[in-house]
Amino acid sequence: PEEEVRLAALEQLTLTADELAALLSDGAASVSSLAARKLAALGDKRALPALRAQVESGGPDAVIANGLVARLGEAPAEPDPVESLLSDADPAKRSEAVEAIGALAPSRAKLFLGRAARDREPQIRLKVAEVAAELAEQPGGGSALTLLQRLSTDADTSVRTRAEALLSRRARSKSAAPAQPSKPEAGEQTAPHAANSKPAAAAPDGGAAAAEP
C-alpha cells in the first residue's frame, strides 16, 4: 500500500525540517506521527500541535509524544499518559508502556521505570531491566544503572539472570574501552585516568508489588 511505502521512505531517508513539516499534514496517521517525532528531534516546535494530538490519542505513542513535548521546552500533559498504561490490567499494555519509556530522556524515564520495576509480573520487570540497560548508556543515565543493579537481586530467577547479564556486558564494554588521558598541567606529562570503579550493587527494593524470595 502507498501508506507503507511513504512510511518506509520516511524511516530511511534523512529529510530537512521543512520537508518533515510538510508531512505533518499527511493523510496517514502513521506518516504524520513519525514526521512529528523526527521534526521534534531536530528541536523544531512546528511539531507541537501534532505531538499534542498524539498525546490525546493515548497509548504508547502518547508516552513518546509527551516526552518530546517536554524536550521542546513545553509543559507536558499531566497526568502523563504512561500513568494509565502502567496501571492497565493487561500485562501487554504495561510492557508497551515500559518500552515507550525507553524513548524518554533519562531524567524523565527514571520517574516511571522505578514504578514499573515493582510490577508483579516478572516479564514487566524483565523489560524494565532491558530498558534500564539502554538508558544507562546515555548521559544522565546513572539512576537507570542503579535500577539495573537492584533488579540483579530480583526475586524472579529470569529477571535476576537477565539483569546480571546486562551488568556483566556493560562491565566488559567499559573495561575494553581505551583509557582516556587526563589533560596535563603545564610542564607535566599526560597520564591516563584511573579506571572508574564499578558502583556497588544496590539493596533489593522492598516494594510490595514484587514477591520476595
PDB file of C-alpha atoms in Angstrom:
ATOM      1  CA  PRO A   1       0.000   0.000   0.000  1.00  0.00           C
ATOM      2  CA  GLU A   2       1.070   3.571  -0.689  1.00  0.00           C
ATOM      3  CA  GLU A   3       0.972   4.465   3.022  1.00  0.00           C
ATOM      4  CA  GLU A   4       3.515   1.751   3.847  1.00  0.00           C
ATOM      5  CA  VAL A   5       5.795   2.928   1.046  1.00  0.00           C
ATOM      6  CA  ARG A   6       5.726   6.517   2.342  1.00  0.00           C
ATOM      7  CA  LEU A   7       6.298   5.351   5.897  1.00  0.00           C
ATOM      8  CA  ALA A   8       9.258   3.166   4.885  1.00  0.00           C
ATOM      9  CA  ALA A   9      10.763   6.057   2.938  1.00  0.00           C
ATOM     10  CA  LEU A  10      10.354   8.386   5.903  1.00  0.00           C
ATOM     11  CA  GLU A  11      12.032   5.881   8.198  1.00  0.00           C
ATOM     12  CA  GLN A  12      15.051   5.504   5.919  1.00  0.00           C
ATOM     13  CA  LEU A  13      15.557   8.980   4.484  1.00  0.00           C
ATOM     14  CA  THR A  14      17.139  11.996   6.149  1.00  0.00           C
ATOM     15  CA  LEU A  15      14.797  14.913   5.468  1.00  0.00           C
ATOM     16  CA  THR A  16      15.112  18.594   6.202  1.00  0.00           C
ATOM     17  CA  ALA A  17      12.937  20.294   8.802  1.00  0.00           C
ATOM     18  CA  ASP A  18      10.791  21.878   6.096  1.00  0.00           C
ATOM     19  CA  GLU A  19      10.293  18.543   4.364  1.00  0.00           C
ATOM     20  CA  LEU A  20       9.243  16.952   7.633  1.00  0.00           C
ATOM     21  CA  ALA A  21       6.913  19.841   8.420  1.00  0.00           C
ATOM     22  CA  ALA A  22       5.184  19.318   5.067  1.00  0.00           C
ATOM     23  CA  LEU A  23       4.477  15.700   6.065  1.00  0.00           C
ATOM     24  CA  LEU A  24       2.637  16.759   9.224  1.00  0.00           C
ATOM     25  CA  SER A  25      -0.500  17.095   7.107  1.00  0.00           C
ATOM     26  CA  ASP A  26      -0.121  13.651   5.529  1.00  0.00           C
ATOM     27  CA  GLY A  27      -3.403  11.784   5.464  1.00  0.00           C
ATOM     28  CA  ALA A  28      -1.861   8.670   7.015  1.00  0.00           C
ATOM     29  CA  ALA A  29      -1.572   8.980  10.779  1.00  0.00           C
ATOM     30  CA  SER A  30       1.482   6.715  10.879  1.00  0.00           C
ATOM     31  CA  VAL A  31       3.353   9.006   8.475  1.00  0.00           C
ATOM     32  CA  SER A  32       2.375  12.296  10.108  1.00  0.00           C
ATOM     33  CA  SER A  33       3.158  10.919  13.578  1.00  0.00           C
ATOM     34  CA  LEU A  34       6.647   9.804  12.593  1.00  0.00           C
ATOM     35  CA  ALA A  35       7.258  13.113  10.824  1.00  0.00           C
ATOM     36  CA  ALA A  36       6.303  14.950  14.012  1.00  0.00           C
ATOM     37  CA  ARG A  37       8.733  12.872  16.077  1.00  0.00           C
ATOM     38  CA  LYS A  38      11.592  13.427  13.648  1.00  0.00           C
ATOM     39  CA  LEU A  39      10.837  17.135  13.499  1.00  0.00           C
ATOM     40  CA  ALA A  40      10.792  17.347  17.289  1.00  0.00           C
ATOM     41  CA  ALA A  41      14.150  15.557  17.392  1.00  0.00           C
ATOM     42  CA  LEU A  42      15.503  18.485  15.382  1.00  0.00           C
ATOM     43  CA  GLY A  43      14.180  20.877  18.041  1.00  0.00           C
ATOM     44  CA  ASP A  44      11.537  22.322  15.713  1.00  0.00           C
ATOM     45  CA  LYS A  45       8.418  23.448  17.559  1.00  0.00           C
ATOM     46  CA  ARG A  46       6.265  23.109  14.456  1.00  0.00           C
ATOM     47  CA  ALA A  47       5.848  19.530  15.642  1.00  0.00           C
ATOM     48  CA  LEU A  48       3.981  20.583  18.813  1.00  0.00           C
ATOM     49  CA  PRO A  49       0.371  20.516  17.515  1.00  0.00           C
ATOM     50  CA  ALA A  50       0.834  17.035  16.057  1.00  0.00           C
ATOM     51  CA  LEU A  51       2.566  15.813  19.208  1.00  0.00           C
ATOM     52  CA  ARG A  52      -0.207  17.102  21.442  1.00  0.00           C
ATOM     53  CA  ALA A  53      -2.763  15.353  19.225  1.00  0.00           C
ATOM     54  CA  GLN A  54      -0.829  12.125  19.713  1.00  0.00           C
ATOM     55  CA  VAL A  55      -0.849  12.652  23.479  1.00  0.00           C
ATOM     56  CA  GLU A  56      -4.625  12.970  23.451  1.00  0.00           C
ATOM     57  CA  SER A  57      -4.981   9.764  21.440  1.00  0.00           C
ATOM     58  CA  GLY A  58      -3.415   7.720  24.261  1.00  0.00           C
ATOM     59  CA  GLY A  59      -1.387   4.525  24.054  1.00  0.00           C
ATOM     60  CA  PRO A  60       2.388   4.020  23.870  1.00  0.00           C
ATOM     61  CA  ASP A  61       2.741   6.669  21.132  1.00  0.00           C
ATOM     62  CA  ALA A  62       1.256   9.212  23.525  1.00  0.00           C
ATOM     63  CA  VAL A  63       4.013   8.488  26.036  1.00  0.00           C
ATOM     64  CA  ILE A  64       6.719   9.184  23.452  1.00  0.00           C
ATOM     65  CA  ALA A  65       4.916  12.280  22.161  1.00  0.00           C
ATOM     66  CA  ASN A  66       4.538  13.716  25.650  1.00  0.00           C
ATOM     67  CA  GLY A  67       8.231  13.202  26.283  1.00  0.00           C
ATOM     68  CA  LEU A  68       9.059  15.063  23.061  1.00  0.00           C
ATOM     69  CA  VAL A  69       6.814  17.939  24.102  1.00  0.00           C
ATOM     70  CA  ALA A  70       8.910  18.231  27.259  1.00  0.00           C
ATOM     71  CA  ARG A  71      12.147  18.068  25.246  1.00  0.00           C
ATOM     72  CA  LEU A  72      10.925  21.008  23.186  1.00  0.00           C
ATOM     73  CA  GLY A  73      10.733  23.046  26.368  1.00  0.00           C
ATOM     74  CA  GLU A  74       6.942  22.984  26.655  1.00  0.00           C
ATOM     75  CA  ALA A  75       4.858  21.770  29.582  1.00  0.00           C
ATOM     76  CA  PRO A  76       3.964  18.079  29.065  1.00  0.00           C
ATOM     77  CA  ALA A  77       0.455  16.807  29.672  1.00  0.00           C
ATOM     78  CA  GLU A  78      -0.403  15.907  33.249  1.00  0.00           C
ATOM     79  CA  PRO A  79      -1.019  13.269  34.308  1.00  0.00           C
ATOM     80  CA  ASP A  80       1.436  11.658  31.927  1.00  0.00           C
ATOM     81  CA  PRO A  81      -0.184   9.092  29.599  1.00  0.00           C
ATOM     82  CA  VAL A  82       2.252   6.487  30.913  1.00  0.00           C
ATOM     83  CA  GLU A  83       0.488   6.570  34.289  1.00  0.00           C
ATOM     84  CA  SER A  84      -2.664   4.913  32.973  1.00  0.00           C
ATOM     85  CA  LEU A  85      -0.692   2.421  30.881  1.00  0.00           C
ATOM     86  CA  LEU A  86       1.372   1.270  33.853  1.00  0.00           C
ATOM     87  CA  SER A  87      -1.860   0.703  35.760  1.00  0.00           C
ATOM     88  CA  ASP A  88      -3.531  -1.258  32.958  1.00  0.00           C
ATOM     89  CA  ALA A  89      -4.729  -4.734  33.900  1.00  0.00           C
ATOM     90  CA  ASP A  90      -3.256  -6.155  30.686  1.00  0.00           C
ATOM     91  CA  PRO A  91       0.454  -7.027  31.128  1.00  0.00           C
ATOM     92  CA  ALA A  92       0.982  -6.480  27.387  1.00  0.00           C
ATOM     93  CA  LYS A  93      -0.112  -2.848  27.773  1.00  0.00           C
ATOM     94  CA  ARG A  94       2.214  -2.357  30.721  1.00  0.00           C
ATOM     95  CA  SER A  95       5.062  -3.877  28.709  1.00  0.00           C
ATOM     96  CA  GLU A  96       4.341  -1.452  25.860  1.00  0.00           C
ATOM     97  CA  ALA A  97       4.462   1.388  28.359  1.00  0.00           C
ATOM     98  CA  VAL A  98       7.910   0.332  29.583  1.00  0.00           C
ATOM     99  CA  GLU A  99       9.188   0.116  26.021  1.00  0.00           C
ATOM    100  CA  ALA A 100       7.856   3.612  25.321  1.00  0.00           C
ATOM    101  CA  ILE A 101       9.544   4.914  28.464  1.00  0.00           C
ATOM    102  CA  GLY A 102      12.845   3.955  26.851  1.00  0.00           C
ATOM    103  CA  ALA A 103      12.343   6.756  24.327  1.00  0.00           C
ATOM    104  CA  LEU A 104      12.175   9.393  27.062  1.00  0.00           C
ATOM    105  CA  ALA A 105      15.058  11.406  28.434  1.00  0.00           C
ATOM    106  CA  PRO A 106      16.722   9.537  31.352  1.00  0.00           C
ATOM    107  CA  SER A 107      15.732  12.257  33.807  1.00  0.00           C
ATOM    108  CA  ARG A 108      12.065  11.715  32.951  1.00  0.00           C
ATOM    109  CA  ALA A 109      12.233   7.978  32.360  1.00  0.00           C
ATOM    110  CA  LYS A 110      13.528   7.250  35.862  1.00  0.00           C
ATOM    111  CA  LEU A 111      10.274   8.526  37.374  1.00  0.00           C
ATOM    112  CA  PHE A 112       8.352   5.719  35.709  1.00  0.00           C
ATOM    113  CA  LEU A 113      10.891   2.898  35.448  1.00  0.00           C
ATOM    114  CA  GLY A 114      11.188   2.735  39.226  1.00  0.00           C
ATOM    115  CA  ARG A 115       7.465   2.114  39.460  1.00  0.00           C
ATOM    116  CA  ALA A 116       7.490  -0.474  36.685  1.00  0.00           C
ATOM    117  CA  ALA A 117      10.376  -2.288  38.394  1.00  0.00           C
ATOM    118  CA  ARG A 118       7.936  -3.180  41.178  1.00  0.00           C
ATOM    119  CA  ASP A 119       5.356  -4.673  38.809  1.00  0.00           C
ATOM    120  CA  ARG A 120       4.000  -8.026  39.992  1.00  0.00           C
ATOM    121  CA  GLU A 121       4.684  -9.662  36.603  1.00  0.00           C
ATOM    122  CA  PRO A 122       8.267 -10.873  36.026  1.00  0.00           C
ATOM    123  CA  GLN A 123       8.072 -10.176  32.277  1.00  0.00           C
ATOM    124  CA  ILE A 124       7.449  -6.494  33.004  1.00  0.00           C
ATOM    125  CA  ARG A 125      10.442  -6.293  35.331  1.00  0.00           C
ATOM    126  CA  LEU A 126      12.488  -8.113  32.670  1.00  0.00           C
ATOM    127  CA  LYS A 127      11.546  -5.410  30.157  1.00  0.00           C
ATOM    128  CA  VAL A 128      12.496  -2.764  32.710  1.00  0.00           C
ATOM    129  CA  ALA A 129      15.970  -4.305  33.005  1.00  0.00           C
ATOM    130  CA  GLU A 130      16.483  -4.132  29.239  1.00  0.00           C
ATOM    131  CA  VAL A 131      15.277  -0.524  29.008  1.00  0.00           C
ATOM    132  CA  ALA A 132      17.366   0.479  32.036  1.00  0.00           C
ATOM    133  CA  ALA A 133      20.479  -1.016  30.418  1.00  0.00           C
ATOM    134  CA  GLU A 134      19.927   1.127  27.324  1.00  0.00           C
ATOM    135  CA  LEU A 135      19.263   4.297  29.322  1.00  0.00           C
ATOM    136  CA  ALA A 136      22.338   3.690  31.487  1.00  0.00           C
ATOM    137  CA  GLU A 137      24.500   4.280  28.399  1.00  0.00           C
ATOM    138  CA  GLN A 138      23.075   7.756  27.888  1.00  0.00           C
ATOM    139  CA  PRO A 139      24.282  10.960  29.598  1.00  0.00           C
ATOM    140  CA  GLY A 140      22.466  11.285  32.904  1.00  0.00           C
ATOM    141  CA  GLY A 141      21.574   7.602  32.983  1.00  0.00           C
ATOM    142  CA  GLY A 142      23.143   6.858  36.352  1.00  0.00           C
ATOM    143  CA  SER A 143      19.802   6.219  38.031  1.00  0.00           C
ATOM    144  CA  ALA A 144      18.989   3.599  35.375  1.00  0.00           C
ATOM    145  CA  LEU A 145      22.203   1.767  36.255  1.00  0.00           C
ATOM    146  CA  THR A 146      21.216   1.775  39.925  1.00  0.00           C
ATOM    147  CA  LEU A 147      17.842   0.316  38.981  1.00  0.00           C
ATOM    148  CA  LEU A 148      19.513  -2.395  36.901  1.00  0.00           C
ATOM    149  CA  GLN A 149      21.692  -3.305  39.871  1.00  0.00           C
ATOM    150  CA  ARG A 150      18.600  -3.568  42.027  1.00  0.00           C
ATOM    151  CA  LEU A 151      16.953  -5.894  39.534  1.00  0.00           C
ATOM    152  CA  SER A 152      20.018  -8.158  39.703  1.00  0.00           C
ATOM    153  CA  THR A 153      18.706  -9.152  43.148  1.00  0.00           C
ATOM    154  CA  ASP A 154      15.108  -9.658  41.949  1.00  0.00           C
ATOM    155  CA  ALA A 155      13.068 -12.497  43.420  1.00  0.00           C
ATOM    156  CA  ASP A 156      12.483 -13.993  39.972  1.00  0.00           C
ATOM    157  CA  THR A 157      15.343 -16.022  38.501  1.00  0.00           C
ATOM    158  CA  SER A 158      14.781 -14.903  34.903  1.00  0.00           C
ATOM    159  CA  VAL A 159      14.784 -11.221  35.862  1.00  0.00           C
ATOM    160  CA  ARG A 160      17.805 -11.613  38.117  1.00  0.00           C
ATOM    161  CA  THR A 161      19.775 -13.553  35.485  1.00  0.00           C
ATOM    162  CA  ARG A 162      18.991 -11.064  32.732  1.00  0.00           C
ATOM    163  CA  ALA A 163      19.930  -8.069  34.873  1.00  0.00           C
ATOM    164  CA  GLU A 164      23.202  -9.735  35.879  1.00  0.00           C
ATOM    165  CA  ALA A 165      23.985 -10.475  32.224  1.00  0.00           C
ATOM    166  CA  LEU A 166      23.308  -6.871  31.226  1.00  0.00           C
ATOM    167  CA  LEU A 167      25.532  -5.586  34.022  1.00  0.00           C
ATOM    168  CA  SER A 168      28.285  -8.007  33.015  1.00  0.00           C
ATOM    169  CA  ARG A 169      28.075  -6.946  29.380  1.00  0.00           C
ATOM    170  CA  ARG A 170      28.294  -3.299  30.394  1.00  0.00           C
ATOM    171  CA  ALA A 171      31.328  -4.005  32.592  1.00  0.00           C
ATOM    172  CA  ARG A 172      33.101  -5.814  29.745  1.00  0.00           C
ATOM    173  CA  SER A 173      32.357  -2.953  27.399  1.00  0.00           C
ATOM    174  CA  LYS A 174      33.747  -0.415  29.848  1.00  0.00           C
ATOM    175  CA  SER A 175      36.886  -2.436  30.545  1.00  0.00           C
ATOM    176  CA  ALA A 176      37.551  -2.897  26.829  1.00  0.00           C
ATOM    177  CA  ALA A 177      37.355   0.841  26.148  1.00  0.00           C
ATOM    178  CA  PRO A 178      40.758   2.559  25.979  1.00  0.00           C
ATOM    179  CA  ALA A 179      41.618   4.773  28.931  1.00  0.00           C
ATOM    180  CA  GLN A 180      41.188   8.475  28.233  1.00  0.00           C
ATOM    181  CA  PRO A 181      44.282  10.566  29.029  1.00  0.00           C
ATOM    182  CA  SER A 182      43.910  13.385  31.510  1.00  0.00           C
ATOM    183  CA  LYS A 183      44.672  16.921  30.469  1.00  0.00           C
ATOM    184  CA  PRO A 184      48.248  17.656  31.548  1.00  0.00           C
ATOM    185  CA  GLU A 185      49.146  20.660  33.612  1.00  0.00           C
ATOM    186  CA  ALA A 186      51.901  22.945  32.377  1.00  0.00           C
ATOM    187  CA  GLY A 187      55.202  21.103  32.471  1.00  0.00           C
ATOM    188  CA  GLU A 188      53.608  17.746  33.285  1.00  0.00           C
ATOM    189  CA  GLN A 189      53.330  14.680  31.116  1.00  0.00           C
ATOM    190  CA  THR A 190      49.959  13.217  30.228  1.00  0.00           C
ATOM    191  CA  ALA A 191      48.930  10.345  32.485  1.00  0.00           C
ATOM    192  CA  PRO A 192      45.989   8.026  31.962  1.00  0.00           C
ATOM    193  CA  HIS A 193      42.953   8.374  34.200  1.00  0.00           C
ATOM    194  CA  ALA A 194      42.424   5.656  36.741  1.00  0.00           C
ATOM    195  CA  ALA A 195      39.653   3.342  35.666  1.00  0.00           C
ATOM    196  CA  ASN A 196      36.340   4.159  37.254  1.00  0.00           C
ATOM    197  CA  SER A 197      35.350   1.646  39.875  1.00  0.00           C
ATOM    198  CA  LYS A 198      32.119  -0.249  39.376  1.00  0.00           C
ATOM    199  CA  PRO A 199      29.298   1.008  41.654  1.00  0.00           C
ATOM    200  CA  ALA A 200      28.290  -1.337  44.427  1.00  0.00           C
ATOM    201  CA  ALA A 201      25.059  -3.204  43.870  1.00  0.00           C
ATOM    202  CA  ALA A 202      22.068  -1.532  45.499  1.00  0.00           C
ATOM    203  CA  ALA A 203      19.934  -3.325  48.038  1.00  0.00           C
ATOM    204  CA  PRO A 204      16.829  -5.004  46.568  1.00  0.00           C
ATOM    205  CA  ASP A 205      13.640  -2.951  46.565  1.00  0.00           C
ATOM    206  CA  GLY A 206      11.181  -3.848  49.226  1.00  0.00           C
ATOM    207  CA  GLY A 207       8.157  -2.877  47.136  1.00  0.00           C
ATOM    208  CA  ALA A 208       5.090  -4.925  47.924  1.00  0.00           C
ATOM    209  CA  ALA A 209       4.195  -5.391  44.274  1.00  0.00           C
ATOM    210  CA  ALA A 210       7.064  -7.819  43.581  1.00  0.00           C
ATOM    211  CA  ALA A 211       7.241 -11.091  45.506  1.00  0.00           C
ATOM    212  CA  GLU A 212      10.106 -11.502  47.942  1.00  0.00           C
ATOM    213  CA  PRO A 213      12.279 -14.640  47.578  1.00  0.00           C
TER     214      PRO A 213
END
